[in-house]
CSV table of N, CA and C in Angstrom, one decimal:
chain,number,residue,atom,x,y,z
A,1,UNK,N,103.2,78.7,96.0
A,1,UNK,CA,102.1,78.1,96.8
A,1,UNK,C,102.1,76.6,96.5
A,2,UNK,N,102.3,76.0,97.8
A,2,UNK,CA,102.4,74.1,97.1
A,2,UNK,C,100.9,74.0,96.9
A,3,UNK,N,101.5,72.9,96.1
A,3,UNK,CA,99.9,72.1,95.9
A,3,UNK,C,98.9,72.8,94.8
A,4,UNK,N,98.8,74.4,94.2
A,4,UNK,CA,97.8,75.1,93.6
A,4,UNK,C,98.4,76.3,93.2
A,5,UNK,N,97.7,76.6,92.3
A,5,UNK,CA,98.0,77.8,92.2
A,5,UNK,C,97.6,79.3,92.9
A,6,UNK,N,98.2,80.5,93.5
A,6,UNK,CA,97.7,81.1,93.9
A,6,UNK,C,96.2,82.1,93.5
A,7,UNK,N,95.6,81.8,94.3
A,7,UNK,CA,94.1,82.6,94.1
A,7,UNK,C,94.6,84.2,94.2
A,8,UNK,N,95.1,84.8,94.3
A,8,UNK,CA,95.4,86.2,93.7
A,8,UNK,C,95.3,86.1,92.5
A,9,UNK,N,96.6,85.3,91.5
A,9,UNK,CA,96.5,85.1,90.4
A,9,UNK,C,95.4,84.3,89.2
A,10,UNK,N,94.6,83.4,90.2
A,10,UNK,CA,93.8,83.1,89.7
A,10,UNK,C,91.9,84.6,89.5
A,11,UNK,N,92.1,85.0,90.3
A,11,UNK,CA,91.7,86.3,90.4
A,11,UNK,C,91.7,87.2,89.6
A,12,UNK,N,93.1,87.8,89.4
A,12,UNK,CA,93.6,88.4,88.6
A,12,UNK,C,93.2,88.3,87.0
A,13,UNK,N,93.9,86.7,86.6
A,13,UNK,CA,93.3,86.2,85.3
A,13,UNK,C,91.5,86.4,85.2
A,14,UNK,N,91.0,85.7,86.1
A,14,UNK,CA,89.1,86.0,85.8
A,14,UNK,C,89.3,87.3,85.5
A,15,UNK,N,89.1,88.3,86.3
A,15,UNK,CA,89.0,89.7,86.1
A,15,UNK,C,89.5,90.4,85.1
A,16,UNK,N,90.6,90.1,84.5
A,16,UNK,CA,91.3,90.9,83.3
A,16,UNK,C,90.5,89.7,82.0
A,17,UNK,N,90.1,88.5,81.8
A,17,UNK,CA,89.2,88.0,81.2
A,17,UNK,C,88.2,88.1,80.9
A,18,UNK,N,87.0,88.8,82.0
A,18,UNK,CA,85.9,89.5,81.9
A,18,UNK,C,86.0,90.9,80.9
A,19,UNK,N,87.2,91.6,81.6
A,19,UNK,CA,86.9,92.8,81.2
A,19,UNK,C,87.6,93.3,79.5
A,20,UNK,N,88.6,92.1,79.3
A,20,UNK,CA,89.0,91.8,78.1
A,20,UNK,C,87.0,91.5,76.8
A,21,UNK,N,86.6,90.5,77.6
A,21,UNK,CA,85.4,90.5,77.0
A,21,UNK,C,84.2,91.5,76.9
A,22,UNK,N,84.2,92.0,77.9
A,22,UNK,CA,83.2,93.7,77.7
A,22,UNK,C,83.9,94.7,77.3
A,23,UNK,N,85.1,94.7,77.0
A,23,UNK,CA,85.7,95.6,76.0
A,23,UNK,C,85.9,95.2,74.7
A,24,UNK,N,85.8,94.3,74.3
A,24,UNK,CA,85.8,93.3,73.1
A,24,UNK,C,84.4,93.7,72.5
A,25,UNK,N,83.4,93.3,73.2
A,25,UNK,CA,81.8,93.7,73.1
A,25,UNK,C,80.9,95.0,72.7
A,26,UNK,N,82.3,95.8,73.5
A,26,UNK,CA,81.5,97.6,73.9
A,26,UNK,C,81.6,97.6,72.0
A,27,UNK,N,80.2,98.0,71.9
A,27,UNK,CA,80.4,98.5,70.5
A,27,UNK,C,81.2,100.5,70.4
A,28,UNK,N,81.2,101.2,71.3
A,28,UNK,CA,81.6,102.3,70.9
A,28,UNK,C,83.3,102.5,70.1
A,29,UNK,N,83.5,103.4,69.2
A,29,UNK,CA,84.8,103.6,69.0
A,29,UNK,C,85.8,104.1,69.4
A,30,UNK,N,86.5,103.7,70.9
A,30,UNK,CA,87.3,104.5,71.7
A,30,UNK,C,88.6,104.8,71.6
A,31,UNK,N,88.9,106.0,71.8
A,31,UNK,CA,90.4,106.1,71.0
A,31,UNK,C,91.6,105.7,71.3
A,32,UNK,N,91.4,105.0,72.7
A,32,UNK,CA,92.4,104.3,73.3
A,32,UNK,C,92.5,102.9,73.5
A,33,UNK,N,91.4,102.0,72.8
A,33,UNK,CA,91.2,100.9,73.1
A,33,UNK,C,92.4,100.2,72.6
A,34,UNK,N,92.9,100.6,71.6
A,34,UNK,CA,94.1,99.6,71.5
A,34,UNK,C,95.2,99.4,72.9
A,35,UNK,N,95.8,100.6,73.6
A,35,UNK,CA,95.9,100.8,74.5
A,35,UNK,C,95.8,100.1,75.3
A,36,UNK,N,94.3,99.9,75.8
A,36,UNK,CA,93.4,99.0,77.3
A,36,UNK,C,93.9,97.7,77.0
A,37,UNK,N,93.6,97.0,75.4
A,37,UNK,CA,93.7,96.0,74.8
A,37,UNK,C,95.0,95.4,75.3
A,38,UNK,N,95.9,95.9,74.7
A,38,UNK,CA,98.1,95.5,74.9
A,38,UNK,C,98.0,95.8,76.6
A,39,UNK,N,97.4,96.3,76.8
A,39,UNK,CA,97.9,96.3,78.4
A,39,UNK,C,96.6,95.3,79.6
A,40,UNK,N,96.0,95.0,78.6
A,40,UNK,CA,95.1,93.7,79.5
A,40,UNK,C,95.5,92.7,79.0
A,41,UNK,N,96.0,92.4,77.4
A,41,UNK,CA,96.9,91.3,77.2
A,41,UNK,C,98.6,91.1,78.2
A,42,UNK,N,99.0,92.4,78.6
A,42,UNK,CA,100.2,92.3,79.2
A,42,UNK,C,100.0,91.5,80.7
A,43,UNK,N,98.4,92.1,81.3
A,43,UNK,CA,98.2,91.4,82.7
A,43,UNK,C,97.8,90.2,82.3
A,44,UNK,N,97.1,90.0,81.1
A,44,UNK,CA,96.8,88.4,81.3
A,44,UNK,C,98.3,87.2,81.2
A,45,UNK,N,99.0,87.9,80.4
A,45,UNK,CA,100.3,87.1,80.4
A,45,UNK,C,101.0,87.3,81.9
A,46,UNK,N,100.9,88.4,82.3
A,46,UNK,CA,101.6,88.4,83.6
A,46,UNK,C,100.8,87.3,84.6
A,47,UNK,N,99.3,87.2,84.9
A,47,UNK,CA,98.6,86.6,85.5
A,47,UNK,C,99.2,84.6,84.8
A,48,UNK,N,99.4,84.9,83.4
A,48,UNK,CA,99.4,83.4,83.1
A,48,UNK,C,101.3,82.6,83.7
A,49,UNK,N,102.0,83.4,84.0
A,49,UNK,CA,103.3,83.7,84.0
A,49,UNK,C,103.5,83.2,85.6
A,50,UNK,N,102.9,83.1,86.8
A,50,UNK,CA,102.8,82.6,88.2
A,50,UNK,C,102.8,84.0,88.4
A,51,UNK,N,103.6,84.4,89.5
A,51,UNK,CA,103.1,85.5,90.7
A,51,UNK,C,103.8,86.5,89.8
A,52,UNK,N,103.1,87.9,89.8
A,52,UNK,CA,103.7,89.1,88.5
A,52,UNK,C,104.3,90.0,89.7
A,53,UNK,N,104.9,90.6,88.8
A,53,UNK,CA,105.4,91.9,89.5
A,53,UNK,C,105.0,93.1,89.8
A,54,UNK,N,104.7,93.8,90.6
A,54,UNK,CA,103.3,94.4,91.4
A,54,UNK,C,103.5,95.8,90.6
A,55,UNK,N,105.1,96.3,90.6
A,55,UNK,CA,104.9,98.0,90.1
A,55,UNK,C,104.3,97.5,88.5
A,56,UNK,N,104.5,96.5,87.6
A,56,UNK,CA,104.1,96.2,86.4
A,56,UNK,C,102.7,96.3,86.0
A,57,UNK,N,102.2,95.6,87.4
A,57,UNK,CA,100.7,95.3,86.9
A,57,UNK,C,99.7,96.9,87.4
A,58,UNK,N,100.6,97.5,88.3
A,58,UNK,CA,100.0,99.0,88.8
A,58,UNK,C,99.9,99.3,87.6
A,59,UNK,N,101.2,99.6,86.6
A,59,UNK,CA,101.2,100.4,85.6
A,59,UNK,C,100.4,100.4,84.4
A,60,UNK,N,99.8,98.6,84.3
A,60,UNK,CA,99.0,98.4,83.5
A,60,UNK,C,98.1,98.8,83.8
A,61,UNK,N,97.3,98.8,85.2
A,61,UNK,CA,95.7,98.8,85.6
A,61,UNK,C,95.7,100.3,85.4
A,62,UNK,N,97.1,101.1,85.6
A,62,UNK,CA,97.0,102.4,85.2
A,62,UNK,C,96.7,103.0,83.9
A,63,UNK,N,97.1,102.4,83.1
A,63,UNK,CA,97.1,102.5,81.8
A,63,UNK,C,95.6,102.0,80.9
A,64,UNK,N,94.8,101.1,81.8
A,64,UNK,CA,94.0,100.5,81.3
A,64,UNK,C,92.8,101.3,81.8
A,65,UNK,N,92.7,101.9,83.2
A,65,UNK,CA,92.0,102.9,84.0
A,65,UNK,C,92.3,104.0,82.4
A,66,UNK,N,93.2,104.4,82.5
A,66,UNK,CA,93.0,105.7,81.9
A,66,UNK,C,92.1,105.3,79.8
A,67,UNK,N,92.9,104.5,79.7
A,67,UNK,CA,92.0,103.9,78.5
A,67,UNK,C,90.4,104.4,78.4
A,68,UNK,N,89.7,103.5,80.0
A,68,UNK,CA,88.5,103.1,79.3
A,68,UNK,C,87.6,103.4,80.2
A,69,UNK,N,88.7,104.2,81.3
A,69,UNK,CA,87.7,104.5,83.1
A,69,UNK,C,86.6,105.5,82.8
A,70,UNK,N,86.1,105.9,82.0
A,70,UNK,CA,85.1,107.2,81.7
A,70,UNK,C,83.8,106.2,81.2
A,71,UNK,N,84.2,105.0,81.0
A,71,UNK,CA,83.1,103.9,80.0
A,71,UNK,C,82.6,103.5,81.0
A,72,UNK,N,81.0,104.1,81.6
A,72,UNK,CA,80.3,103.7,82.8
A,72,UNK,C,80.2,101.9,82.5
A,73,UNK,N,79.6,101.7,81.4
A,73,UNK,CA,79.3,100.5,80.6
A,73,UNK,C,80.8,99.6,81.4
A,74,UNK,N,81.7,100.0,81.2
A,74,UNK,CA,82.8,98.7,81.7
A,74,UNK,C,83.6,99.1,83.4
A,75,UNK,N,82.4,100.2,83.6
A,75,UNK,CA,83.1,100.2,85.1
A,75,UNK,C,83.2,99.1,85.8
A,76,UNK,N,82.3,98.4,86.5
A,76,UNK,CA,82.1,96.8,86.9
A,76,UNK,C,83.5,95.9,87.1
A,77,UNK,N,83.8,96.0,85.2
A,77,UNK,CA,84.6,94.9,85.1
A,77,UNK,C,85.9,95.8,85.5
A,78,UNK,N,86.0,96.7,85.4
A,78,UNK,CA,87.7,98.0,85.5
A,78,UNK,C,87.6,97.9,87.1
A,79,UNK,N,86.8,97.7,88.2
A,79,UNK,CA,86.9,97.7,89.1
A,79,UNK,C,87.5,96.3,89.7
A,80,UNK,N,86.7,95.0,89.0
A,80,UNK,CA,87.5,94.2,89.3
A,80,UNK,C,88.9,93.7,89.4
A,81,UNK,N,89.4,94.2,88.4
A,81,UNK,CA,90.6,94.2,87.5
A,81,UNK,C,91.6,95.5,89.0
A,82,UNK,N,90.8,96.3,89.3
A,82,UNK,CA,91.9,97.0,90.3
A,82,UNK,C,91.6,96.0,92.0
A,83,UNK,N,90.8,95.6,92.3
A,83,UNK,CA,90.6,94.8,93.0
A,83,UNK,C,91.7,93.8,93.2
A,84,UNK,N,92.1,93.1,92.2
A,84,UNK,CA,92.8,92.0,91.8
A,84,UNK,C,93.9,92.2,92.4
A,85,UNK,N,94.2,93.6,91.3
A,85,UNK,CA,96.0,94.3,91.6
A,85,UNK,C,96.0,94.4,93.0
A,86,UNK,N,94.8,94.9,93.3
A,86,UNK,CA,95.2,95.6,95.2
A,86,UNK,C,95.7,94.5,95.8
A,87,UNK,N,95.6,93.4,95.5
A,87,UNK,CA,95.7,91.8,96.4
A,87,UNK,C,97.0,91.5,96.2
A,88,UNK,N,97.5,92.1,95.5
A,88,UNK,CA,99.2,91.6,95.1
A,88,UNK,C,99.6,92.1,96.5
A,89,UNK,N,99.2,93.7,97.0
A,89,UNK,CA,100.0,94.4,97.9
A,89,UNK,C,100.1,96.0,97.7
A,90,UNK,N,100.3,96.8,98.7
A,90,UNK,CA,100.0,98.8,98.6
A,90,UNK,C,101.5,98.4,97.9
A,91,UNK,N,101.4,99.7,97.0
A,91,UNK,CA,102.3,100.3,96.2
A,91,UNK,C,103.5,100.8,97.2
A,92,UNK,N,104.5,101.4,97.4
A,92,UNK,CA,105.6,101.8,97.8
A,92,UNK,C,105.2,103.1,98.5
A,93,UNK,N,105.3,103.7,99.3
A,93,UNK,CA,105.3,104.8,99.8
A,93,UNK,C,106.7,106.1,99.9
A,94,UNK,N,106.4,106.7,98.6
A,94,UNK,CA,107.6,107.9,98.5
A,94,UNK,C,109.0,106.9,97.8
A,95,UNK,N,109.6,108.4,97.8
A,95,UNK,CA,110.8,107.5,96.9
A,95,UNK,C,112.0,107.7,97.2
């Protein structure tokens, strides 16, 4: 994108920043947080990196969904964070 950087990615970064922080905050002991953690750090590098690669960041949001999607407490921010991904583009259809 001339001139700026693209607002997907800029998007992307906010939302995985948020939810990096209310997972950082959630006091509960979750047994996958390490998990959510490496794979929200993977999207933020991906998001810091210019335009990411879409089956990549599915895999993360997948991985991150399954982490911490049961924690009403960080639904909010886990929604945003798939929001984001959806803006890259639909996933492939069949194989």
């Amino acid at each position: 994108m001339a001139g700026g950087e693209d607002p997907r990615v800029t998007g992307l970064r906010t939302a995985v920043s948020r939810l990096r922080r209310e997972l950082a905050a959630h006091p509960a002991d979750l047994p996958d947080r390490c998990i959510a953690e490496e794979e929200l750090a993977a999207l933020h590098a991906a998001a810091a990196g210019g335009t990411p690669e879409v089956p990549r960041l599915r895999r993360s949001l997948l991985l991150v969904a399954g982490a911490v999607g049961s924690v009403s407490a960080l639904a909010d921010a886990l929604a945003d964070v798939r929001r984001a991904v959806e803006l890259f583009g639909e996933p492939p259809r069949g194989r």
